[in-house]
Amino acid sequence: MKSYLIDSDKGIDAIQKVDVTEVSPGAGEVKVKMKAASLNYRDLIVAGGGYIRNDTRPVVPLSDGAGEVTEVGAGVTRWKVGDRVSPIFMRDWIDGAVDSAKLKTGLGGGVDGVLAESMIVREQSLVAIPDGMSFAEAAAVPCAGVTAWHALFESGNLQPGQTVLLLGTGGVSIFALQLAKAAGARVIITSSSDEKIEQATAMGADMSVNYSKHPEWHKHVHDLTGGNGVDHVVEVGGPGTLERSIKSAGVGGHVHLIGVLDSPGAKISPMLSVFNLLTIRGIYVGSRQMHQRMLAAMTVNQIAPVIDKTFSFDDAIAAYHYFASQKHVGKVVIEF
Amino acid sequence: MKSYLIDSDKGIDAIQKVDVTEVSPGAGEVKVKMKAASLNYRDLIVAGGGYIRNDTRPVVPLSDGAGEVTEVGAGVTRWKVGDRVSPIFMRDWIDGAVDSAKLKTGLGGGVDGVLAESMIVREQSLVAIPDGMSFAEAAAVPCAGVTAWHALFESGNLQPGQTVLLLGTGGVSIFALQLAKAAGARVIITSSSDEKIEQATAMGADMSVNYSKHPEWHKHVHDLTGGNGVDHVVEVGGPGTLERSIKSAGVGGHVHLIGVLDSPGAKISPMLSVFNLLTIRGIYVGSRQMHQRMLAAMTVNQIAPVIDKTFSFDDAIAAYHYFASQKHVGKVVIEF
Amino acid sequence: MKSYLIDSDKGIDAIQKVDVTEVSPGAGEVKVKMKAASLNYRDLIVAGGGYIRNDTRPVVPLSDGAGEVTEVGAGVTRWKVGDRVSPIFMRDWIDGAVDSAKLKTGLGGGVDGVLAESMIVREQSLVAIPDGMSFAEAAAVPCAGVTAWHALFESGNLQPGQTVLLLGTGGVSIFALQLAKAAGARVIITSSSDEKIEQATAMGADMSVNYSKHPEWHKHVHDLTGGNGVDHVVEVGGPGTLERSIKSAGVGGHVHLIGVLDSPGAKISPMLSVFNLLTIRGIYVGSRQMHQRMLAAMTVNQIAPVIDKTFSFDDAIAAYHYFASQKHVGKVVIEF
Amino acid sequence: MKSYLIDSDKGIDAIQKVDVTEVSPGAGEVKVKMKAASLNYRDLIVAGGGYIRNDTRPVVPLSDGAGEVTEVGAGVTRWKVGDRVSPIFMRDWIDGAVDSAKLKTGLGGGVDGVLAESMIVREQSLVAIPDGMSFAEAAAVPCAGVTAWHALFESGNLQPGQTVLLLGTGGVSIFALQLAKAAGARVIITSSSDEKIEQATAMGADMSVNYSKHPEWHKHVHDLTGGNGVDHVVEVGGPGTLERSIKSAGVGGHVHLIGVLDSPGAKISPMLSVFNLLTIRGIYVGSRQMHQRMLAAMTVNQIAPVIDKTFSFDDAIAAYHYFASQKHVGKVVIEF
């Protein structure tokens, strides 16, 4: 079967397409014929060599995928042939809190990912795809969707009536918008593009700030909230936005730091955090149980992931380039 | 000014209408000209003498009201003349956890209530009525709305995608239905009337059980949830329903016990609670801060309290009788 | 090798000692040579056929044991030969919340237990025994110790300065006493024996009630707490005590219901739960992570399980009989 | 009566001692004859003009005091003449979460403090001094003790067996040491002085790092914790320590940021926070209910505040200078 492979730090164009001998699942494992995958900003960093700490070489790229069970190993009880499944982002983070060993099992980084015609997965490391959700949609949620869910509901305990600030219209922000609106919250979204703001408003955003017009956009956020600031910020924007995000939070507010768009140069001034009794929490995707709870929430609220554009398995490198150009609103998907 | 007064345990018809000399607010107090009030099942019990432990005599009846500030006492900073306000259910429960002293300050029971043309209220014991909400609507929420909010969000930490079981179509259940749907949950409602089930479905209930047709209705609830049981039960039904409510909850589920419809005869078998690791929690309205958070959630989600019928101040006794006949879906309101 | 086996509901004397062919661990499994086991009240119920719902027949009895790894299967990463380990109570409850599938994997009930010269265990279903803790001590903690830990710290969030009521001097109560004192809480213990009260006082109990002298002992508890009631009750006593336990809790208090000593006849009146805003929560042992956290707490606080008496592997039936006679304070242990 | 007064930003020597006309308490207020006060680092900043945002001029200095009720105003129910009481740090933060209005009511900053022979206090803004605790001891706890309590127990949910890192031997760190040990945790303390480390060890610290000998002290912390890092850091050290504090925390760990020793120049790199899923939370003293819970914990665990040195009311300026010289371990107290 065909598989893509990263064996260098030289970026997108160094990703190879190779032939791999198929194997059968061992005890406790299943074989999944992949049907779809999707891209995240983190996948660009992995290809460029940025996540050295947890990454291995060579590695099959991409964390987010979906497929069908075609073979089950000895002792498997959770799945049968024909089941529609999606691998979880961190292979060994099933439930509860994470630890440093589990953090090393991110698909497409620490362990092999989904960009292959089939893969062998431990039976504990898969979730069922809900009825009515396509393979492409299921492949769109693991990294960005679970991150948004983890921030707002597992860590932030979002309540109806609270206000959430989202930065831009990338994958995490769009999932956070859909989930926060389904949960009865009020959403403020920032963007540099009036067109993207219009799209977000059509998806339910209550208020918006065009930060290219309002460079001091945190002041605008305070104006929009009667001077109180917001209850939650999902901070995905990195060095350019972090300080203003913190200033946008109200007393007792939560700033959810999302890893992948971060940069070593970003700094937080702690003074404001203390006087406003802020909680700043690092969020790095989540567990299988979070993944399942998010899928349940999507099902009950009929939330479909927003898919910007779809590429074929053979055009995976083109998908990478399109994604890197940052023209998308929502997810870039590869269908097999 | 006119005020109603309970000075016996002889029930509705013993409630008197009396003339009271008006007084001015003291330091830290405001005077509120009342515009609306609403009835709760607890008010029938108070009139009948059932809540002896915390009740005083004589007492101005009813906990739920709304009005306009007409005079402010010395040192008042939270309000000015003309502000639209609603007294909180328990005068001294402002924030945090409750204690036995605060429990004795329920309006229309432990201290004077709202069924009077004007009342003196401590400035800390009022909430602002949101723009766009009428006095009648604001008067509909304190007891039933805050109870539903407390159960689902403060105690139960309801998440989108979870399933909530509601019993009947009384005040607490209807608020719980509106709030749970706004928060992205799935709702199952029980009733003995297909007509009431239809009304609840029109308001968003996802599934229903007619318990007069399904006396073993907890089994039906398990069927509706794929055998899992529900995440939350808001138990308002008392002795006839308690055991089945507990059986309807899934492993790790929450049973929120609401006080006012309860009866001393109701019993819980603990065995099932242990093996299913259930949390059974007594809920008794809530604090001012819960009241404010609930109003914020109603505002963001454009939830209007469901008002069944409105009576005039002079017809307050007729309102009690109509309420006692249990024909209503939603709240019975008195407008001044 | 020798193993005990339960293949009936006929009680202690029907437990057989049999010869079993030794097998090697499969992939992801290890073989543990057992060194010690301990008894819990639940083991009497299993032998008598009382836990039908989750039990299998035939089954190797007892949940609590400790031993040494003698062989590791393919792919095992958590253990090596020579490691000192203890199986967790519920084989599949590793972390996070429990579900109905995991509840069926209790050792010595739903799946084979520890009363055998060796056993095969999945590598995820073991914890490491801390340095300085003997096999007998490690075998004393899984059921009773993890239950006490789960109640007080995972569910009850016990804080220093709070008051805990413990009923009697059985396994769960003694662990709860040791852990609550280590955590800076105040402990009240009940017993019908002044001698047992003396022993508990020597172990740190701050106050006590002899319930044979004070049949209305909940009133005594209120006296001891300045009329406030306690913050936590660890209710292990069953039908005879449940109602008074609930009455002993203060406003906002927690009643932790422990399964094994419970009986179908016990009933809870919900009225008091509501008016005192109590939380009543079913506790059924706990996860591997809770087990590990409890062992860490025991290590830091130099807590040694209290062992009442030790029997040999060949005298296991005598150990059962001694345990059933309820003369012990602390744990009854079998050493291999 | 005599009172000290700050009416400039010119530092300690500009604090004046003035004569003030005594007044009687109004409705809901009590008069307290002060018996003791204590100093905190924040008081130096206030005297120097550093907390402009929330401070008023002129202001009676110091937040921490204790005294006796000598007169009660109309309607007061919580206190009577002769009661031993201590004002809370933030006058209006009684319970629940803080907001921006409450944040402006810090004694000795936003509103008048305790360095006067008597003061008028709202009855809600006092706590009772436990029996057996002296005025000097009660005056030692409000700012530093409540901060340590808030960090570890209200925000951090410290459990027995967890590891806490404390920086230095200032007021907050010493309270945190006493409380963490009472709660069954393991404590690592840093200092530049072997003598201070010896004192901390005598008070229960389990491990220590002399950071003048180990400039890369976070690595030493990892060595002391088997490479895991700590569960909690109480970060009081400011710019020079913040980055290493964050590096000392384990995966999922908590960094509690304490305000007063902070400086605008301190910066946090968010990358590590994300990858280790850290929670960084600003802590700013706490509510009256936290103050009461802390006093209960001190009472049950017989914790006495560590008092370094005592000055007379007339020598208050000398007390400031001694405190500013940073020679103390524990609290500097003024007795009236």
Tab-separated table of N, CA and C in Angstrom, chain C residues 210-261:
chain	number	residue	atom	x	y	z
C	210	ASN	N	-19.931	6.687	71.316
C	210	ASN	CA	-20.283	5.285	71.491
C	210	ASN	C	-21.781	5.159	71.244
C	211	TYR	N	-22.142	4.585	70.103
C	211	TYR	CA	-23.553	4.618	69.702
C	211	TYR	C	-24.411	3.632	70.485
C	212	SER	N	-23.767	2.720	71.205
C	212	SER	CA	-24.606	1.859	72.059
C	212	SER	C	-25.046	2.631	73.311
C	213	LYS	N	-24.236	3.627	73.668
C	213	LYS	CA	-24.637	4.488	74.791
C	213	LYS	C	-25.492	5.680	74.328
C	214	HIS	N	-25.299	6.086	73.077
C	214	HIS	CA	-26.035	7.233	72.525
C	214	HIS	C	-26.791	6.773	71.284
C	215	PRO	N	-27.925	6.120	71.458
C	215	PRO	CA	-28.632	5.597	70.271
C	215	PRO	C	-28.988	6.731	69.294
C	216	GLU	N	-29.265	7.912	69.822
C	216	GLU	CA	-29.534	9.072	68.962
C	216	GLU	C	-28.208	9.783	68.686
C	217	TRP	N	-27.256	9.039	68.145
C	217	TRP	CA	-25.889	9.547	68.073
C	217	TRP	C	-25.717	10.753	67.155
C	218	HIS	N	-26.616	10.935	66.185
C	218	HIS	CA	-26.473	12.107	65.308
C	218	HIS	C	-26.617	13.403	66.118
C	219	LYS	N	-27.407	13.355	67.200
C	219	LYS	CA	-27.529	14.558	68.040
C	219	LYS	C	-26.209	14.839	68.754
C	220	HIS	N	-25.559	13.770	69.162
C	220	HIS	CA	-24.255	13.911	69.801
C	220	HIS	C	-23.242	14.510	68.809
C	221	VAL	N	-23.330	14.090	67.566
C	221	VAL	CA	-22.443	14.638	66.538
C	221	VAL	C	-22.674	16.142	66.381
C	222	HIS	N	-23.931	16.550	66.423
C	222	HIS	CA	-24.201	17.989	66.327
C	222	HIS	C	-23.648	18.737	67.536
C	223	ASP	N	-23.766	18.130	68.710
C	223	ASP	CA	-23.189	18.760	69.902
C	223	ASP	C	-21.674	18.929	69.752
C	224	LEU	N	-21.041	17.886	69.230
C	224	LEU	CA	-19.582	17.914	69.099
C	224	LEU	C	-19.107	18.948	68.072
C	225	THR	N	-20.010	19.374	67.202
C	225	THR	CA	-19.620	20.302	66.130
C	225	THR	C	-20.287	21.666	66.306
C	226	GLY	N	-20.604	22.000	67.530
C	226	GLY	CA	-21.193	23.315	67.780
C	226	GLY	C	-22.514	23.518	67.067
C	227	GLY	N	-23.223	22.423	66.824
C	227	GLY	CA	-24.531	22.525	66.185
C	227	GLY	C	-24.491	22.591	64.670
C	228	ASN	N	-23.289	22.537	64.096
C	228	ASN	CA	-23.166	22.707	62.648
C	228	ASN	C	-23.328	21.426	61.846
C	229	GLY	N	-23.079	20.271	62.464
C	229	GLY	CA	-23.003	19.044	61.673
C	229	GLY	C	-21.655	18.934	60.994
C	230	VAL	N	-21.398	17.783	60.394
C	230	VAL	CA	-20.075	17.529	59.807
C	230	VAL	C	-20.060	17.869	58.318
C	231	ASP	N	-18.855	18.025	57.792
C	231	ASP	CA	-18.690	18.296	56.369
C	231	ASP	C	-18.787	17.036	55.522
C	232	HIS	N	-18.326	15.914	56.087
C	232	HIS	CA	-18.299	14.654	55.343
C	232	HIS	C	-18.706	13.495	56.245
C	233	VAL	N	-19.529	12.611	55.725
C	233	VAL	CA	-19.780	11.330	56.374
C	233	VAL	C	-19.332	10.238	55.403
C	234	VAL	N	-18.520	9.298	55.892
C	234	VAL	CA	-18.219	8.122	55.090
C	234	VAL	C	-19.130	7.015	55.615
C	235	GLU	N	-20.217	6.797	54.886
C	235	GLU	CA	-21.307	5.937	55.357
C	235	GLU	C	-21.056	4.496	54.909
C	236	VAL	N	-20.642	3.678	55.857
C	236	VAL	CA	-20.371	2.275	55.544
C	236	VAL	C	-21.301	1.343	56.306
C	237	GLY	N	-22.193	1.906	57.092
C	237	GLY	CA	-22.899	1.091	58.067
C	237	GLY	C	-24.174	0.454	57.614
C	238	GLY	N	-24.733	0.913	56.514
C	238	GLY	CA	-25.942	0.284	56.021
C	238	GLY	C	-27.215	0.761	56.674
C	239	PRO	N	-28.271	-0.050	56.582
C	239	PRO	CA	-29.627	0.370	56.938
C	239	PRO	C	-29.752	0.953	58.334
C	240	GLY	N	-29.022	0.442	59.271
C	240	GLY	CA	-29.193	0.902	60.641
C	240	GLY	C	-28.655	2.296	60.883
C	241	THR	N	-27.826	2.787	59.981
C	241	THR	CA	-27.126	4.043	60.255
C	241	THR	C	-27.429	5.151	59.255
C	242	LEU	N	-27.944	4.779	58.125
C	242	LEU	CA	-28.016	5.726	57.017
C	242	LEU	C	-28.764	7.003	57.369
C	243	GLU	N	-29.935	6.848	57.982
C	243	GLU	CA	-30.734	8.031	58.267
C	243	GLU	C	-30.002	8.973	59.233
C	244	ARG	N	-29.359	8.389	60.240
C	244	ARG	CA	-28.642	9.242	61.196
C	244	ARG	C	-27.386	9.863	60.573
C	245	SER	N	-26.786	9.164	59.653
C	245	SER	CA	-25.645	9.757	58.941
C	245	SER	C	-26.075	11.016	58.218
C	246	ILE	N	-27.189	10.938	57.537
C	246	ILE	CA	-27.685	12.095	56.790
C	246	ILE	C	-28.006	13.241	57.737
C	247	LYS	N	-28.573	12.897	58.879
C	247	LYS	CA	-28.883	13.936	59.862
C	247	LYS	C	-27.624	14.513	60.516
C	248	SER	N	-26.523	13.800	60.446
C	248	SER	CA	-25.268	14.287	61.033
C	248	SER	C	-24.562	15.309	60.146
C	249	ALA	N	-24.916	15.339	58.871
C	249	ALA	CA	-24.230	16.239	57.937
C	249	ALA	C	-24.742	17.654	58.092
C	250	GLY	N	-23.853	18.627	57.995
C	250	GLY	CA	-24.241	20.024	58.044
C	250	GLY	C	-24.755	20.513	56.697
C	251	VAL	N	-25.221	21.756	56.648
C	251	VAL	CA	-25.693	22.355	55.395
C	251	VAL	C	-24.567	22.306	54.365
C	252	GLY	N	-24.891	21.808	53.175
C	252	GLY	CA	-23.885	21.699	52.128
C	252	GLY	C	-22.940	20.526	52.307
C	253	GLY	N	-23.226	19.648	53.271
C	253	GLY	CA	-22.337	18.525	53.565
C	253	GLY	C	-22.374	17.416	52.517
C	254	HIS	N	-21.413	16.502	52.646
C	254	HIS	CA	-21.273	15.376	51.726
C	254	HIS	C	-21.475	14.057	52.461
C	255	VAL	N	-22.332	13.216	51.925
C	255	VAL	CA	-22.490	11.861	52.444
C	255	VAL	C	-21.980	10.903	51.374
C	256	HIS	N	-20.888	10.213	51.682
C	256	HIS	CA	-20.280	9.287	50.740
C	256	HIS	C	-20.820	7.887	51.027
C	257	LEU	N	-21.574	7.353	50.105
C	257	LEU	CA	-22.172	6.032	50.298
C	257	LEU	C	-21.217	4.962	49.796
C	258	ILE	N	-20.834	4.067	50.692
C	258	ILE	CA	-19.922	2.985	50.320
C	258	ILE	C	-20.737	1.724	50.094
C	259	GLY	N	-20.415	1.052	49.018
C	259	GLY	CA	-21.292	-0.014	48.570
C	259	GLY	C	-21.383	-1.249	49.424
C	260	VAL	N	-20.285	-1.765	49.863
C	260	VAL	CA	-20.264	-3.165	50.220
C	260	VAL	C	-21.031	-3.514	51.480
C	261	LEU	N	-21.192	-2.551	52.375
C	261	LEU	CA	-21.902	-2.875	53.601
C	261	LEU	C	-23.372	-2.485	53.503
